[in-house]
Tab-separated table of N, CA and C in Angstrom:
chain	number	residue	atom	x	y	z
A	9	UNK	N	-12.675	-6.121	4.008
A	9	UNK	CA	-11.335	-6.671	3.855
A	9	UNK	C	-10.429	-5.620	3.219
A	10	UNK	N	-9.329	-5.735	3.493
A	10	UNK	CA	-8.243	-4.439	3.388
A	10	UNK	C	-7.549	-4.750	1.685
A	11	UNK	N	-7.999	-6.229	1.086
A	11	UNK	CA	-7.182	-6.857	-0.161
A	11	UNK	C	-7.966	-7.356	-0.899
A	12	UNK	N	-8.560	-6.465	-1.708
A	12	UNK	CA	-9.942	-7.344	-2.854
A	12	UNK	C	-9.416	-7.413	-4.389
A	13	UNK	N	-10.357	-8.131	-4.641
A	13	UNK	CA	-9.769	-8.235	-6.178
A	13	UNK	C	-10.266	-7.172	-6.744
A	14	UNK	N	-9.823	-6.770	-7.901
A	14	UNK	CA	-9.860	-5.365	-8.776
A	14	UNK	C	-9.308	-5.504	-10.365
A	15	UNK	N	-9.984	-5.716	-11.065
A	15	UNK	CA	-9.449	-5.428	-12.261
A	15	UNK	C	-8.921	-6.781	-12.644
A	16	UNK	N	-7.668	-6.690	-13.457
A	16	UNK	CA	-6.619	-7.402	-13.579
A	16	UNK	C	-5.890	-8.229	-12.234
A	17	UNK	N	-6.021	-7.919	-11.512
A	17	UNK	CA	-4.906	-7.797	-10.187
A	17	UNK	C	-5.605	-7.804	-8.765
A	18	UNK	N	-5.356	-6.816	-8.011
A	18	UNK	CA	-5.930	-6.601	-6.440
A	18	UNK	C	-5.833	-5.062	-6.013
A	19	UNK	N	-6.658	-4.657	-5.132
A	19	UNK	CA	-6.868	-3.663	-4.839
A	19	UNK	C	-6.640	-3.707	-3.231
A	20	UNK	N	-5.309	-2.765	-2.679
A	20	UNK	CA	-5.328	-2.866	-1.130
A	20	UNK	C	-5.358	-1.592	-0.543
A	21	UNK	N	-6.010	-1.537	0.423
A	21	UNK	CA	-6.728	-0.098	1.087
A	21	UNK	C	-5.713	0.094	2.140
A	22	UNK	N	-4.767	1.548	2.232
A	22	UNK	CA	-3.377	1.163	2.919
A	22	UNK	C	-3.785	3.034	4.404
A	23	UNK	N	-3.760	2.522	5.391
A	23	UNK	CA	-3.445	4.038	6.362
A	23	UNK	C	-2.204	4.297	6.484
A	24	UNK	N	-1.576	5.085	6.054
A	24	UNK	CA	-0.422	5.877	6.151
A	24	UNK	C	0.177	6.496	7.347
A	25	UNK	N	1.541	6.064	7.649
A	25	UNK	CA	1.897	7.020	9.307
A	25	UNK	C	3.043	7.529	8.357
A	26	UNK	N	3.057	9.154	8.007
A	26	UNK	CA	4.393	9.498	7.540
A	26	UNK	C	5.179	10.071	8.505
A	27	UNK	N	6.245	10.948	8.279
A	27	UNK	CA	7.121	10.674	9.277
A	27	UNK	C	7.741	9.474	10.223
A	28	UNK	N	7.537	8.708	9.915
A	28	UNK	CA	8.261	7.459	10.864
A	28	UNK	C	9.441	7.209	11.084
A	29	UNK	N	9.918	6.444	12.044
A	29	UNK	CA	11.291	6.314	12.201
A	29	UNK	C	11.865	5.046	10.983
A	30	UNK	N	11.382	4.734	10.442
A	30	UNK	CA	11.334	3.614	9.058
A	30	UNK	C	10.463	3.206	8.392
A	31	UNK	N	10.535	2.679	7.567
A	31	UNK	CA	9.347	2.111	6.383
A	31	UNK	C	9.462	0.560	6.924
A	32	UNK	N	7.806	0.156	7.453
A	32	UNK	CA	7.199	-0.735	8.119
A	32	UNK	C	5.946	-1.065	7.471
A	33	UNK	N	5.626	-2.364	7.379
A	33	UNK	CA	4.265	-2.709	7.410
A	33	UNK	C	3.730	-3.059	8.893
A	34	UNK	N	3.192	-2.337	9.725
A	34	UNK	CA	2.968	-2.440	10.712
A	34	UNK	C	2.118	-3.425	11.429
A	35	UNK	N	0.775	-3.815	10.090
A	35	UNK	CA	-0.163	-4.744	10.684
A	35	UNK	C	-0.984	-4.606	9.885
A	36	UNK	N	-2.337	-5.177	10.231
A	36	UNK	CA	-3.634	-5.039	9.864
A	36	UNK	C	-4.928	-4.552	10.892
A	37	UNK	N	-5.623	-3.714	10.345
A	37	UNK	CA	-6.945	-3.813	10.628
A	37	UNK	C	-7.824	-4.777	10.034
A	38	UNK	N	-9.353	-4.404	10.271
A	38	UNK	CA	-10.478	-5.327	9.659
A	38	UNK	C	-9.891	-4.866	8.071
A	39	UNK	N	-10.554	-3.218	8.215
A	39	UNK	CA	-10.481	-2.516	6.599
A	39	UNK	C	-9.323	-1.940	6.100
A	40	UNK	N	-8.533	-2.040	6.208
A	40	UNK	CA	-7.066	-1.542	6.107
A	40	UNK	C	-5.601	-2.114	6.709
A	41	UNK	N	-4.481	-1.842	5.566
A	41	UNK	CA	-3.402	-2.163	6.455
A	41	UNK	C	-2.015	-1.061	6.257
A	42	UNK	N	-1.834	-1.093	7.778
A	42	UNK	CA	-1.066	0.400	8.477
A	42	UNK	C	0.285	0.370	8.025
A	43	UNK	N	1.072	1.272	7.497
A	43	UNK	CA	1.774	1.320	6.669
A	43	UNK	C	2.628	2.907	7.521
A	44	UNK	N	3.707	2.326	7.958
A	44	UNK	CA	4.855	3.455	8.765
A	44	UNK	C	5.297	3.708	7.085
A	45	UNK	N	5.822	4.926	7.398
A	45	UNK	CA	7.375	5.891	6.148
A	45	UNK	C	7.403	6.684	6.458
A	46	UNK	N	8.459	7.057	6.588
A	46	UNK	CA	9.705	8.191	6.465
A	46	UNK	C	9.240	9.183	6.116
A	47	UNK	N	8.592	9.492	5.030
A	47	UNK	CA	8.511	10.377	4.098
A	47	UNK	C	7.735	11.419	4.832
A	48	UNK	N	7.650	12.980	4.510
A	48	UNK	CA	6.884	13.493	4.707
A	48	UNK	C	5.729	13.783	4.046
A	49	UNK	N	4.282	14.143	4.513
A	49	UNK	CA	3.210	14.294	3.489
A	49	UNK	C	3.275	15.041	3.021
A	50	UNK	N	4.345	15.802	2.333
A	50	UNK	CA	4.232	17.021	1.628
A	50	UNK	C	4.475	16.658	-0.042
A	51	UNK	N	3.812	17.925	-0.730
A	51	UNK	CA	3.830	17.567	-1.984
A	51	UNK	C	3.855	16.097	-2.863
A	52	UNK	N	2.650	15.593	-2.261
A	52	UNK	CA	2.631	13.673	-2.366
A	52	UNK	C	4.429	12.706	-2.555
A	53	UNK	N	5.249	13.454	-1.617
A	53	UNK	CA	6.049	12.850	-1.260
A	53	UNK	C	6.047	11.299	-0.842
A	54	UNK	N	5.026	11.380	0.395
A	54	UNK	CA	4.361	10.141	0.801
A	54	UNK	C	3.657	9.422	0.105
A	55	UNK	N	2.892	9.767	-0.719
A	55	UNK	CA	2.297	8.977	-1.561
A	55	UNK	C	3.174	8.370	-2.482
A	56	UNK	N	4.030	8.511	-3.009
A	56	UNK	CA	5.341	8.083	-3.570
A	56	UNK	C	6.026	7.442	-3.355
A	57	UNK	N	6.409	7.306	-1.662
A	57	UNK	CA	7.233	6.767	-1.033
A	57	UNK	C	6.526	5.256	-0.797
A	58	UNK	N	4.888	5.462	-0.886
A	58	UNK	CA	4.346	4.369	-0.219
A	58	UNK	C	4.119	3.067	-1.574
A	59	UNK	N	4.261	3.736	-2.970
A	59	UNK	CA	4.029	3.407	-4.092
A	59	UNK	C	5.068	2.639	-3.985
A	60	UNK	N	6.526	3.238	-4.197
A	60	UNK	CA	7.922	2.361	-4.042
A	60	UNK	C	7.545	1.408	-2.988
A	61	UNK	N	7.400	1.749	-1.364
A	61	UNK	CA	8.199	0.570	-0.679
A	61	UNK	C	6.654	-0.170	-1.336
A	62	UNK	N	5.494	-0.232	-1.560
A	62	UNK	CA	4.404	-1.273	-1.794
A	62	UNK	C	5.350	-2.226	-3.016
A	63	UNK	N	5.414	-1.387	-4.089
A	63	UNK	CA	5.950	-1.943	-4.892
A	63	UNK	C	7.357	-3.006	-4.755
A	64	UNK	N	8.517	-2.645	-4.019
A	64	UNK	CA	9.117	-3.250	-3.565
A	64	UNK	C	9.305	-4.658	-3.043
A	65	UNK	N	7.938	-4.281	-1.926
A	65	UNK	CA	7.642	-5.433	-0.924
A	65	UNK	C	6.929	-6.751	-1.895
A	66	UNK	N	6.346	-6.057	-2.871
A	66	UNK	CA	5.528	-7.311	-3.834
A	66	UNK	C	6.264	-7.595	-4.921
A	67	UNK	N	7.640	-7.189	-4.982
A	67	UNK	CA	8.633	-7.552	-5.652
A	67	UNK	C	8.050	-7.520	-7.070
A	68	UNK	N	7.621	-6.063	-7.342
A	68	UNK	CA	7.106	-5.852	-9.087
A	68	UNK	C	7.338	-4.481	-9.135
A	69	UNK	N	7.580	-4.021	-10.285
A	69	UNK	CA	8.128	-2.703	-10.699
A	69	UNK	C	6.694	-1.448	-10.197
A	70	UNK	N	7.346	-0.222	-10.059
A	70	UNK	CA	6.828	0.830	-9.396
A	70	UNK	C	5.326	0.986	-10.983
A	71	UNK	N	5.396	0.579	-12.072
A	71	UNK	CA	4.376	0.906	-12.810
A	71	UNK	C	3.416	-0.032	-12.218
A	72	UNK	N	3.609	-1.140	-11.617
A	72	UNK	CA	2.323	-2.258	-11.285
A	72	UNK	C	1.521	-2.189	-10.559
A	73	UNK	N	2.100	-0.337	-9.513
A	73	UNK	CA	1.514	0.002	-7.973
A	73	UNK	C	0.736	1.397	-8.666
A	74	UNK	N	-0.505	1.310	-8.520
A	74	UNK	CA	-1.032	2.898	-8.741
A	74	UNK	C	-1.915	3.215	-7.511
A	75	UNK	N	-1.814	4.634	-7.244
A	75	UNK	CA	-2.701	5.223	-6.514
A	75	UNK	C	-3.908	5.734	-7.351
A	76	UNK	N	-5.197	4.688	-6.151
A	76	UNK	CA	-6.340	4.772	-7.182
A	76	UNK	C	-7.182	5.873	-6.364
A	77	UNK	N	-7.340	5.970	-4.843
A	77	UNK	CA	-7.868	7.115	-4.290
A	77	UNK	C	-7.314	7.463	-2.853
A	78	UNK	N	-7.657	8.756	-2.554
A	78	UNK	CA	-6.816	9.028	-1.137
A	78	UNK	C	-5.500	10.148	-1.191
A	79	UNK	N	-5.549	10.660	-2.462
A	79	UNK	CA	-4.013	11.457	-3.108
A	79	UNK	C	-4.014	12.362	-1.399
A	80	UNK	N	-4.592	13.188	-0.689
A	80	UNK	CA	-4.831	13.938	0.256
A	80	UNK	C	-4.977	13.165	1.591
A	81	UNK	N	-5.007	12.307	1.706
A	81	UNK	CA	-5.607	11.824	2.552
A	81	UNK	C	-5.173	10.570	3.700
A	82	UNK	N	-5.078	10.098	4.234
A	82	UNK	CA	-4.346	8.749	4.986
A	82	UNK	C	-4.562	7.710	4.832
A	83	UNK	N	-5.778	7.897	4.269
A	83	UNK	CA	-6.348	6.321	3.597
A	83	UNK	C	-6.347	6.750	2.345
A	84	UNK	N	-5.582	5.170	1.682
A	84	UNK	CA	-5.618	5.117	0.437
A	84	UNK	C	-5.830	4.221	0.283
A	85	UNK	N	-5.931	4.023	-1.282
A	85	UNK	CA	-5.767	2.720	-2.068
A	85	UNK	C	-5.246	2.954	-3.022
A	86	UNK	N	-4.526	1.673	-3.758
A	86	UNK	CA	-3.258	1.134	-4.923
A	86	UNK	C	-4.216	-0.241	-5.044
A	87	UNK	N	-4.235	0.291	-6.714
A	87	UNK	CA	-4.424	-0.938	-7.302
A	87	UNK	C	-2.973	-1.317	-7.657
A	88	UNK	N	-2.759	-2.934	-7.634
A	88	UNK	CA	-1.619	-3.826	-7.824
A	88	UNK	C	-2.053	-4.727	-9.107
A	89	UNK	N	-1.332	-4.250	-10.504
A	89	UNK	CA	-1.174	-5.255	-11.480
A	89	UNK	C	-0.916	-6.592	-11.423
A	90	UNK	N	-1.596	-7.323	-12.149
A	90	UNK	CA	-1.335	-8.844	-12.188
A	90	UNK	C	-1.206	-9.643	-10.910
A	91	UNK	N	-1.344	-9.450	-9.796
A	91	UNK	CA	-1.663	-10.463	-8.515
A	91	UNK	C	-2.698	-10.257	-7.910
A	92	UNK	N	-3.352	-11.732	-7.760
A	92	UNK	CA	-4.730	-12.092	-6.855
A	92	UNK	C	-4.111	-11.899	-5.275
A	93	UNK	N	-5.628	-11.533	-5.111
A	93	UNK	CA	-5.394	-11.109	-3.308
A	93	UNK	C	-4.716	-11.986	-2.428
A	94	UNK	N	-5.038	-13.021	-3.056
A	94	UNK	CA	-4.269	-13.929	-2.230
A	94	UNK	C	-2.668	-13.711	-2.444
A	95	UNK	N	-2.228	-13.862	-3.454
A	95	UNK	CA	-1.249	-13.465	-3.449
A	95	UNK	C	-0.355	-12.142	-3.210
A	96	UNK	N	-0.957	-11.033	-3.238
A	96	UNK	CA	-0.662	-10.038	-2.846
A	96	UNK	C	-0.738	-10.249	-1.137
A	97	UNK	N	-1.471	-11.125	-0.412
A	97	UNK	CA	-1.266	-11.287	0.830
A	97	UNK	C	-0.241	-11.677	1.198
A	98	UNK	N	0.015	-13.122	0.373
A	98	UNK	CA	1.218	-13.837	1.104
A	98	UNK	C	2.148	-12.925	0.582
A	99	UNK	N	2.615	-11.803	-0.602
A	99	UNK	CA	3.816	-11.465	-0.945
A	99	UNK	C	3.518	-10.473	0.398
A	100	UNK	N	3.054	-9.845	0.767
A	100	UNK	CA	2.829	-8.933	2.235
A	100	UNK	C	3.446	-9.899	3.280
A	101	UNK	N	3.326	-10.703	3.017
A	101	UNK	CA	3.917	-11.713	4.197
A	101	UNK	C	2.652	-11.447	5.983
A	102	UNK	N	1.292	-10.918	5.285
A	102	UNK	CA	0.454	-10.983	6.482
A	102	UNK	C	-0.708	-12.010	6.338
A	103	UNK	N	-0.611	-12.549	7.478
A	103	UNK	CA	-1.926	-13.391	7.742
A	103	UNK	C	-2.873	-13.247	7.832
């Protein structure tokens, strides 16, 4: 599952498309969910970018979103302060 519990909160395992023509939550896989931005992967630009719009979308400040592994890489994960998976689902607005 792409949204487990972790800690305090939830842990969601995110694939990255940078360069995009906008910042999208695109969908889901089984183990992951695909995540369009803008940003380029340079100098964890993207990783940054994906911190904000995550943070955004779950309507909680940019400290509640951390990158826990993946700094290099397309797959990541962000642990999310204080919300159960479930709820971090429905604030995703995915089924």
């Amino acid at each position: 599952m792409w949204c487990e519990a972790y800690k305090d909160g939830s842990i969601i395992t995110v694939k990255l498309t940078p360069r995009a023509s906008r910042n999208a939550i695109l969908g889901t896989e089984e183990t992951w969910l695909r995540v369009a931005l803008t940003a380029p992967p340079v100098d964890g630009k993207a990783n940054e970018a994906a911190r904000r719009f995550i943070a955004e979308t779950l309507d909680l400040p940019r400290s509640a979103v951390q990158l826990v592994t993946g700094q290099t890489a397309r797959l990541k994960r962000f642990a999310i302060a204080t919300l159960s998976p479930e709820e971090t689902i429905k604030r995703l607005a995915i089924n």
